[in-house]
XYZ file of C-alpha atoms in Angstrom:
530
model
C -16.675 -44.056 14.745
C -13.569 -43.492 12.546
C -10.932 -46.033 12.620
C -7.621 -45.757 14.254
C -4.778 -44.746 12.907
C -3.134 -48.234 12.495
C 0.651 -48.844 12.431
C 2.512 -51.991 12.771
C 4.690 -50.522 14.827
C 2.651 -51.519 18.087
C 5.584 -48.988 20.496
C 3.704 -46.362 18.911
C 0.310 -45.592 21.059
C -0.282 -42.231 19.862
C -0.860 -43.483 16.490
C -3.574 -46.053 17.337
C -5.720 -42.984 18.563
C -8.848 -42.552 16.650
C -8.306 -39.997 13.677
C -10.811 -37.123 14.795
C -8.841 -37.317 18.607
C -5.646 -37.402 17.164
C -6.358 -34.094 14.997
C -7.467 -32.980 17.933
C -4.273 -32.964 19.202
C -2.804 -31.444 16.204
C -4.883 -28.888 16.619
C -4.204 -27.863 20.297
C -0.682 -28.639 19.132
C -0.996 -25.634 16.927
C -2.981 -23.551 19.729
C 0.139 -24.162 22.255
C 2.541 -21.078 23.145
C 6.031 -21.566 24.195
C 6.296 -20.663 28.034
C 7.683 -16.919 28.329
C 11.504 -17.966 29.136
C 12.121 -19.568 25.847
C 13.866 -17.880 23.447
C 11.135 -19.025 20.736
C 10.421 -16.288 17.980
C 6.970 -16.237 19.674
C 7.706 -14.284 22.590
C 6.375 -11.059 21.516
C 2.945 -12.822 20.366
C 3.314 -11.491 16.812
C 0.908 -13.453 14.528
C 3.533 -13.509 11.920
C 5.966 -15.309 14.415
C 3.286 -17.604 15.303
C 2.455 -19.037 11.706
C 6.051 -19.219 11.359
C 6.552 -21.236 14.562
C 3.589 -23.258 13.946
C 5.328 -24.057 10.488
C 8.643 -24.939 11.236
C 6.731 -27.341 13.769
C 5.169 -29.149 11.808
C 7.076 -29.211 8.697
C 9.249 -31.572 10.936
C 6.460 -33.335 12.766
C 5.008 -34.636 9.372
C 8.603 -36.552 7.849
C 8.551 -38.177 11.293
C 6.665 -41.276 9.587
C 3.757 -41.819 7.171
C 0.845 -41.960 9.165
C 1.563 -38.282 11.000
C 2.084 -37.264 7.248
C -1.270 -38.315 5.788
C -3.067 -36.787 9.409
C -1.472 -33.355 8.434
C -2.294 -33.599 4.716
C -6.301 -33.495 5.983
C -7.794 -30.334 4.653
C -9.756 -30.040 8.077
C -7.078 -29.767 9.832
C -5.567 -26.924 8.013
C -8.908 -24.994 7.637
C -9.099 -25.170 11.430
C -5.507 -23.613 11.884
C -6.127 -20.988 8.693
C -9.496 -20.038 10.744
C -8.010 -19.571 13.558
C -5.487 -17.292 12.283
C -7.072 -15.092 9.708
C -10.009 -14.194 8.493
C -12.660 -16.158 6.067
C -12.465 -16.008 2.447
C -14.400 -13.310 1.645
C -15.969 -14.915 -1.250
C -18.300 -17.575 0.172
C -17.531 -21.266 -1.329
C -17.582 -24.217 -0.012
C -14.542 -25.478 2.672
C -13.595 -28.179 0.416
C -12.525 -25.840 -2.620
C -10.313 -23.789 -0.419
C -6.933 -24.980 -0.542
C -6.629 -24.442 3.041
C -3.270 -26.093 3.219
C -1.324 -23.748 0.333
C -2.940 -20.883 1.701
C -1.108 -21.921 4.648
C 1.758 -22.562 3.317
C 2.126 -18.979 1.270
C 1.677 -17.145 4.326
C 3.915 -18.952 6.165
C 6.469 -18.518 3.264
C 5.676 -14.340 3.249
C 6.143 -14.694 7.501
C 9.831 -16.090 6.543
C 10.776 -13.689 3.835
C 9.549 -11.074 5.754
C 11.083 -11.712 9.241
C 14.423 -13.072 7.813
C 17.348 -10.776 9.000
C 19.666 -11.568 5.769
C 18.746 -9.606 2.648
C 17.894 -11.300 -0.412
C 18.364 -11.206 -4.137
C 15.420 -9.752 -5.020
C 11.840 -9.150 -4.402
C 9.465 -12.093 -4.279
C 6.233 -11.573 -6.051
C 4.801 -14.762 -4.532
C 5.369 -12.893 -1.377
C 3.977 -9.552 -1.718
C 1.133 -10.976 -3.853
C 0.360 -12.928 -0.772
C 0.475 -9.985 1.627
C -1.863 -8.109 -1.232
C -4.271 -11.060 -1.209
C -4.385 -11.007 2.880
C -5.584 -7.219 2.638
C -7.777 -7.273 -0.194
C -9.336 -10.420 1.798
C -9.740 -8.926 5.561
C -13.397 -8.587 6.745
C -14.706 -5.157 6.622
C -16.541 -4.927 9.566
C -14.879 -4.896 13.088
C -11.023 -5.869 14.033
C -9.572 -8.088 11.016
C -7.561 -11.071 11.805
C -5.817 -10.273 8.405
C -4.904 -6.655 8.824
C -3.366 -7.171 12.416
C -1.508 -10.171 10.945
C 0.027 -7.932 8.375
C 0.520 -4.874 10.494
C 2.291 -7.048 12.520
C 4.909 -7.885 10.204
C 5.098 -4.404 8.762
C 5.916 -3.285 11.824
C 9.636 -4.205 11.153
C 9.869 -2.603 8.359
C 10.681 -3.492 4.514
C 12.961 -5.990 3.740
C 16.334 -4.360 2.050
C 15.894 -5.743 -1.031
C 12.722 -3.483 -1.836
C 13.176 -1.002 0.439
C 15.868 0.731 -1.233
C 13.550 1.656 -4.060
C 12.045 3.752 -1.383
C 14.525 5.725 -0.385
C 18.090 5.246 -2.674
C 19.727 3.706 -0.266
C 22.340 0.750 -2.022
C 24.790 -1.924 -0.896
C 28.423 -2.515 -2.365
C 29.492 -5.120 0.186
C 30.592 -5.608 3.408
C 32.129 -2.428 5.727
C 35.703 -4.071 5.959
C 35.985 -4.395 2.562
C 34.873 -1.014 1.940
C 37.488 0.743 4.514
C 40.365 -1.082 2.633
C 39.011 0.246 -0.395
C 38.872 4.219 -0.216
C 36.815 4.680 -3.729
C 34.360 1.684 -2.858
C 32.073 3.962 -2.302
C 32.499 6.858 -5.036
C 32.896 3.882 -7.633
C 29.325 2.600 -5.975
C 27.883 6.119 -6.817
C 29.000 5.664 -9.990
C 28.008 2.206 -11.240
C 24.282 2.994 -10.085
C 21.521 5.069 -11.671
C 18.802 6.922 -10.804
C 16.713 4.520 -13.150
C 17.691 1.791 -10.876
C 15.431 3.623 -8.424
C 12.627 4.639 -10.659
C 12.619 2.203 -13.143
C 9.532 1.762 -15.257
C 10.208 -1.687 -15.709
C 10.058 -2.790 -12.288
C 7.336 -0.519 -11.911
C 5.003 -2.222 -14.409
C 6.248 -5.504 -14.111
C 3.921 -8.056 -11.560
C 6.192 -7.760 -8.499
C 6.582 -3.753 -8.941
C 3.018 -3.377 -9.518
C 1.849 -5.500 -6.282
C 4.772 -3.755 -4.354
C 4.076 -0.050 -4.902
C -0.209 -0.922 -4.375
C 1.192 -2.349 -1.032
C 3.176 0.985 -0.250
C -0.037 2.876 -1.464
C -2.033 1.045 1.122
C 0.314 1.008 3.364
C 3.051 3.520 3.593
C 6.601 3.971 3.783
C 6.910 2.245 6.901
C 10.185 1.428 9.058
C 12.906 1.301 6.702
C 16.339 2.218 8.466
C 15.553 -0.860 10.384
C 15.708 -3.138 8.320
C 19.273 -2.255 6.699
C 22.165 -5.025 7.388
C 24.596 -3.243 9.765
C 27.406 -5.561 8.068
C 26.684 -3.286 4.945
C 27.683 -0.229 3.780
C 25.199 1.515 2.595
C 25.726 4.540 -0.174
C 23.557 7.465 -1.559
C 22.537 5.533 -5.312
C 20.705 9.553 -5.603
C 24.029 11.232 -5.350
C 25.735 12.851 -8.505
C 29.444 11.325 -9.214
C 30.981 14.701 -8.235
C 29.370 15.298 -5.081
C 30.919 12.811 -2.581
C 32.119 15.854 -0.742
C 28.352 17.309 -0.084
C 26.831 15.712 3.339
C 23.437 14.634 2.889
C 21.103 16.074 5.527
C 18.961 12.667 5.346
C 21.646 10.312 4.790
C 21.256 9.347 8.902
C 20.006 5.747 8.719
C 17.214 7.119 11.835
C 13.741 6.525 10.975
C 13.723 10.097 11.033
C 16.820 10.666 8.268
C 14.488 7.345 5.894
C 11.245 9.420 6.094
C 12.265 12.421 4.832
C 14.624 10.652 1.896
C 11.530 8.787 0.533
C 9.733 12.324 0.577
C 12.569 13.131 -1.578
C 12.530 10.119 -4.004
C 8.416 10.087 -3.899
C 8.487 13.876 -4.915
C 10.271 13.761 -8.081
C 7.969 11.131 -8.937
C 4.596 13.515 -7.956
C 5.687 16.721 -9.308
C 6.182 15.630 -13.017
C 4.842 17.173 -15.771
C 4.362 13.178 -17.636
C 1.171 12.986 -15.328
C -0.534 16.099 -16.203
C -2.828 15.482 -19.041
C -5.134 12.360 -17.347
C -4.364 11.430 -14.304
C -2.115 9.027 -12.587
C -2.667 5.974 -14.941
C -1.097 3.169 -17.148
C -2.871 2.130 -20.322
C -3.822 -1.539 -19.497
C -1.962 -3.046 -22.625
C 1.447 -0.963 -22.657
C 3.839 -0.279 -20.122
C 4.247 3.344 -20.733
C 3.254 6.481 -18.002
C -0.228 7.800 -18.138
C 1.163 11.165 -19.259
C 2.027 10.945 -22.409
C 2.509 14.056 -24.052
C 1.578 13.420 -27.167
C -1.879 12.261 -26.199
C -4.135 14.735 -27.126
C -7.169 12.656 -25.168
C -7.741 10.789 -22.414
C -7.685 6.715 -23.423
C -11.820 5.098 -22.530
C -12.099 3.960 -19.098
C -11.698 0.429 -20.024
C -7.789 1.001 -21.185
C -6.849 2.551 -17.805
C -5.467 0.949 -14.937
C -3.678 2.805 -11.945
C 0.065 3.740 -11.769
C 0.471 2.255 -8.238
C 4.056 3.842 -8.380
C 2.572 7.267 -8.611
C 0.331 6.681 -6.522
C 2.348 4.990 -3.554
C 4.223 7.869 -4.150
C 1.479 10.453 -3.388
C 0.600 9.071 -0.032
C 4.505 8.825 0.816
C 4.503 12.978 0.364
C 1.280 13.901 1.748
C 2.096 11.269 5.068
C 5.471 12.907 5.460
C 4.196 16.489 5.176
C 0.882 15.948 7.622
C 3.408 14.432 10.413
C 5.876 17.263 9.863
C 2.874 19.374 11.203
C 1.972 17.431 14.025
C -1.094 15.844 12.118
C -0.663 12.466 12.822
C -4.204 12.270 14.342
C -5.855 12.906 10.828
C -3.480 9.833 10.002
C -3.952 7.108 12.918
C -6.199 4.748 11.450
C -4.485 4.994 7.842
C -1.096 4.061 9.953
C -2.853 1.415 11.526
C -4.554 -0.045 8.161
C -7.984 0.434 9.971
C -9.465 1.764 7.115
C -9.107 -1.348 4.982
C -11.369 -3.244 7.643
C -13.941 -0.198 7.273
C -16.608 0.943 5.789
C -16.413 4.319 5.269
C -16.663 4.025 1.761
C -18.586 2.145 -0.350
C -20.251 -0.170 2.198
C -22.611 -2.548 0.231
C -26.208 -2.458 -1.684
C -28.327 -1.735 0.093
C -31.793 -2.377 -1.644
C -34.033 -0.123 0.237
C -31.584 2.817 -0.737
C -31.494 1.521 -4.285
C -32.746 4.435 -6.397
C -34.448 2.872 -9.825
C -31.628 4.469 -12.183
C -28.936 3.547 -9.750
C -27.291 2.815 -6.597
C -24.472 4.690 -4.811
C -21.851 1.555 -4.992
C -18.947 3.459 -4.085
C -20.346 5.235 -0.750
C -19.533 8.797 -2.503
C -22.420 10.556 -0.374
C -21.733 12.269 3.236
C -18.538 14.512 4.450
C -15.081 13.890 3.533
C -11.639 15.873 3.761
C -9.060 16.156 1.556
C -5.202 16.832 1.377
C -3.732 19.069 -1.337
C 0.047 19.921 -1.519
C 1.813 22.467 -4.049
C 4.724 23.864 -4.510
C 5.926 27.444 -6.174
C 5.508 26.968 -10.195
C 9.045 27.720 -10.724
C 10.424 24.920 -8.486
C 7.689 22.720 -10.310
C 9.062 23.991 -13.551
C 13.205 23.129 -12.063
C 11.902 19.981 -11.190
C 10.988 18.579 -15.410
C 13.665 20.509 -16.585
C 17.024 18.956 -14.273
C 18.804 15.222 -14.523
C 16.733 13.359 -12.086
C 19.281 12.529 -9.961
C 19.558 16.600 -9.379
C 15.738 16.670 -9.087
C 16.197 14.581 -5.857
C 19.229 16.725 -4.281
C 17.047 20.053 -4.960
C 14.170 18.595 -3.256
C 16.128 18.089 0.156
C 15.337 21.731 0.801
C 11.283 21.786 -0.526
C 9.127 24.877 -0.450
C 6.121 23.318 -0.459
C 2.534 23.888 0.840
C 0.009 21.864 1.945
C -4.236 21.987 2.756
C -6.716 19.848 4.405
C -10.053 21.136 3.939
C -13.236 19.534 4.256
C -15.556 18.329 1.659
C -19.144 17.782 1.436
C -20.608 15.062 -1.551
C -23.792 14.357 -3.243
C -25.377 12.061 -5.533
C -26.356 14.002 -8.855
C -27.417 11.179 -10.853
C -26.629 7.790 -12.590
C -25.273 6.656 -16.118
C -25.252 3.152 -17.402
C -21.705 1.798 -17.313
C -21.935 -1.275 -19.868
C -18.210 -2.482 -19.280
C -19.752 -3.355 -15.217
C -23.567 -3.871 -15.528
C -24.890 -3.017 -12.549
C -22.891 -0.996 -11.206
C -23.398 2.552 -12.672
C -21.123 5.412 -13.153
C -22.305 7.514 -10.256
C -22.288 11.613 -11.070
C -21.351 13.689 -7.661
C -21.664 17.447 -6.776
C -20.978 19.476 -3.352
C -18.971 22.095 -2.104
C -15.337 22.003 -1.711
C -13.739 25.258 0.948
C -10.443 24.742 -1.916
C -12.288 24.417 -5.160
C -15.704 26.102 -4.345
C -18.580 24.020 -6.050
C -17.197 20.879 -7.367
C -18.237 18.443 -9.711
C -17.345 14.693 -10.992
C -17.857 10.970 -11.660
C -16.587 8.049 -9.946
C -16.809 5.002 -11.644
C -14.962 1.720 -12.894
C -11.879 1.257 -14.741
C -10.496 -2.060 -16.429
C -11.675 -4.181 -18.874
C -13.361 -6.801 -16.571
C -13.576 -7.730 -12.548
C -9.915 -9.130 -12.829
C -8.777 -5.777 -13.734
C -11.436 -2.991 -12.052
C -10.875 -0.062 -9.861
C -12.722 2.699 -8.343
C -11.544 5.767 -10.229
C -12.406 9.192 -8.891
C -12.416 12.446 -11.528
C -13.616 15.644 -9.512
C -13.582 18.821 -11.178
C -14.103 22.535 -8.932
C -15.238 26.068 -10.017
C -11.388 26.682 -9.867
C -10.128 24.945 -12.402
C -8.845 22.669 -10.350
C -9.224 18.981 -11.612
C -8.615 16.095 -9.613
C -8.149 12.429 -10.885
C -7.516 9.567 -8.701
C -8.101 5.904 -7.469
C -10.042 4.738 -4.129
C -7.189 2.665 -2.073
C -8.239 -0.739 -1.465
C -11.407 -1.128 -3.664
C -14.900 -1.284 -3.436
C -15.729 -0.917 0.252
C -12.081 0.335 1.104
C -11.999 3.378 3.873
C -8.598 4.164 2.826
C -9.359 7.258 0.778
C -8.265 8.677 -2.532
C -4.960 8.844 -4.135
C -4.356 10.827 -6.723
C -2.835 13.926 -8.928
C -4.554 17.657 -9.379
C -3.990 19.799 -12.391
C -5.224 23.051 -13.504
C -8.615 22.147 -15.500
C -7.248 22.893 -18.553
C -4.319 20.262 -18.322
C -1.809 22.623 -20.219
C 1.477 21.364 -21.109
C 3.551 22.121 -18.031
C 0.783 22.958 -15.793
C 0.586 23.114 -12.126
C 0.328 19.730 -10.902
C 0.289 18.352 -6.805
C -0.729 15.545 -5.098
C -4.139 15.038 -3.524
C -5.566 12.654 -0.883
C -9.162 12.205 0.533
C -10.787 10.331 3.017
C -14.390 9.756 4.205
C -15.222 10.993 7.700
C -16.531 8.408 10.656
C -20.375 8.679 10.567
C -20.198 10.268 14.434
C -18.403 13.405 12.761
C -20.878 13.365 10.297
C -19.862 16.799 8.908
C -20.067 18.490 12.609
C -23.698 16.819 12.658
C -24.347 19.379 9.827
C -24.236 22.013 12.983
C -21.070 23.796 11.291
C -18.077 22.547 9.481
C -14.387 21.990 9.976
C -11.794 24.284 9.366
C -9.228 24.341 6.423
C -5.407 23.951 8.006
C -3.112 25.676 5.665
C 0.098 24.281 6.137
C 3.856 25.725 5.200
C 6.384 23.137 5.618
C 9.067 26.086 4.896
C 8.477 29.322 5.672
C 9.648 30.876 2.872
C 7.000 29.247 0.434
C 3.895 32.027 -0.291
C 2.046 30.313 -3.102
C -1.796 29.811 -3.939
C -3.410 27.581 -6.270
């Protein structure tokens, strides 16, 4: 039997309990609920407000002497708690070399930043990283403790800080001070830049890059609920000399935020920079994928996605599908459900295993897929005006949109000797957009550390479609990415592009028929094809 937990202080009984009973304790400690009249962050039985409860508990439990110290610096009793919470690792090892107590601790620390009312400085890469590492870690099969736990504290919305990169929004102080000082606000237009919004450094820097793959999964979000109602908040998207103009979005509803960080995400998707291969950094450099001086397309092995761009695609096609009373096809995006799927890419399976290959990625069965476009001469406007009046002239979009079903194939296999074992896999099938289409899918990066699933499709149209699978290997999420005209042209059409794998039980209408194409006009005065 384990020995007490001895103290000289001989007042104390608790602490002459026998170790494994007193952790029991701990433990249903941990388990406990406030009862439903307290005014405890718990009330609403968020997981987020949980770990955070259960850490400012305990924080102060364990400087209350020594001996409670040392009992809640046992890695049992933190891989207890962390089990009960979230999900396993979901790379087997052994309980010992988890670090059950930091992983504890970081997620507590994201469940503070995240729930705090006050704004802070800046973003918090340990934080986001964090709520990356929870996603990328949720179990794939069934509910995930992970993915509710997030969802939860998405549910609030993004903190200020980062939010405003979404949709422009700024701060230049307090409301009093503002009202005493008539130009405050003119003088805030002024002092900030549209590169303050989409700014290339933040974008390739750690905490920009783990932000915007966060969005990508993600979504927008709540954002107007999140903004400090002591602040003023100003349009950092507004030219100098257009104070006078009202803003149709400039309403801080959820409503008014939606359609602004269509706006902001739009400039972004229609430009020209991301026509020539795809939407992709080179793995060494900080500069966009679309350089137009590159004649070819960089090996597989330089690329890595532009999680910007591509946060930025699912931010336009979300927006438009709701606007159309879609939200159906989106419901288990919204939810994150598809991260805890396995709609794509759902294991080896060796009995499947073909001897030149193995269909890694899930690419076989019936899928749909998202296109949106808008006239060529508003594309064309949109590369050729100040950014800040590329924004203004998309709060009144003609723009298009598609869903269409798509049916995929295994065509055959190709060594890929960056990822042994796991072969570029060549697709065909039959697209109702692009007629007969054609592609790979296959890994980019230069090791594990660094791969993703790219997707290159290319249809009898000349439509060519580049893109990344959301959430990895295994990921239900879909494809994000850009389409071009085949030929990649300087200043060539260019749109963004989503598709997702259909639930086995709609497997393609039970290949009895097919689904219908939806073409959607978000303004009535837009008559374009592709």
């Amino acid at each position: 039997m384990p020995p007490p937990l001895t103290t000289g202080n001989t007042d104390a009984p608790l602490l002459t309990l026998p170790a494994p009973l007193f952790e029991a304790i701990l433990l249903a400690l941990a388990s406990a609920r406030p009862p439903p009249q307290s005014q405890s962050p718990s009330d609403s039985s968020e997981p987020a407000e949980d770990t955070l409860l259960l850490a400012r508990t305990f924080a102060p439990l364990s400087l209350t002497c020594r001996h409670l110290c040392r009992a809640l610096a046992r890695a049992d009793v933190w891989r207890v708690i962390c089990l009960r919470a979230w999900d396993p690792p979901a790379t087997p090892s052994a309980p010992a070399d988890v670090d059950w107590a930091g992983e504890f601790r970081a997620r507590a620390r994201a469940a503070a930043y995240f729930l705090s009312p006050a704004p802070h400085a800046c973003a918090d890469p340990g934080v986001l990283q964090a709520l990356l590492a929870m996603l990328h870690e949720g179990k794939r099969e069934g509910e995930s403790k992970n993915v509710k736990w997030v969802r939860g504290m998405l549910a609030r919305g993004w903190p200020a800080e980062v939010a405003w990169r979404l949709v422009g929004w700024g701060r230049t102080g307090s409301a009093g001070a503002e009202e005493a000082n008539g130009d405050a606000r003119s003088e805030g237009r002024r002092g900030k830049k549209w590169a303050e919004v989409s700014d290339p450094a933040f974008d390739t820097s750690v905490a920009g890059g783990v932000f915007w793959r966060v969005v990508a999964y993600t979504g927008a979000g709540l954002l107007a609920a999140r903004a400090p109602p002591a602040v003023r908040r100003v349009d950092l998207l507004a030219e100098p000399d257009s104070d006078g103009e009202e803003d149709m979005d400039l309403a801080g509803d959820a409503d008014g935020e939606r359609k602004r960080a269509r706006r902001v995400a739009r400039v972004r998707v229609y430009d020209f920079g991301y026509r020539r291969w795809g939407p992709f950094l080179l793995v060494d450099e900080g500069e966009q994928g679309g350089d137009a001086d590159a004649d070819q397309a960089p090996p597989a092995r330089m690329l890595r996605p532009h999680w910007a761009c591509l946060a930025a695609v699912r931010v336009v096609i979300e927006a438009n599908l709701t606007d159309y009373g879609m939200q159906a096809e989106l419901g288990r995006f919204r939810d994150l459900a598809g991260l805890s799927g396995c709609g794509a890419g759902a294991g080896r399976d060796d009995s499947d295993v073909r001897e030149e290959g193995w269909d890694w990625a899930g690419v076989e069965g019936a899928w749909r897929r998202c296109m949106c476009w808008m006239d060529y001469r508003k594309v064309a406007q949109n590369n050729v005006r100040s950014p800040a009046r590329r924004y203004r002239y998309h709060s009144h979009p003609m723009e298009a949109a598609r869903v269409a079903p798509l049916q995929l194939r295994v065509a055959h296999y190709t060594a890929n000797p960056e990822f042994p074992g796991w072969p570029d896999i060549y697709v065909e099938g039959e697209d109702e957009m692009m007629g007969g289409v054609c592609g790979v899918v296959g890994m980019i990066g230069r090791n594990w550390a660094e791969a993703e699933v790219r997707w290159s499709l290319r249809g009898q149209d000349g439509v060519a479609v580049e893109g990344v699978q959301t959430g990895g290997i295994g990921s239900a999420m879909g494809v994000l990415g850009l389409w071009t005209k085949g030929d990649r042209v300087q200043s060539g059409p260019i749109g963004p592009s989503w598709m997702w794998k259909l639930w086995q039980a709609h497997f393609y209408e039970r290949r009895t028929g097919h689904y219908p194409a939806w073409d959607i006009r978000l303004d009535q005065g837009c008559a374009c094809n592709l």
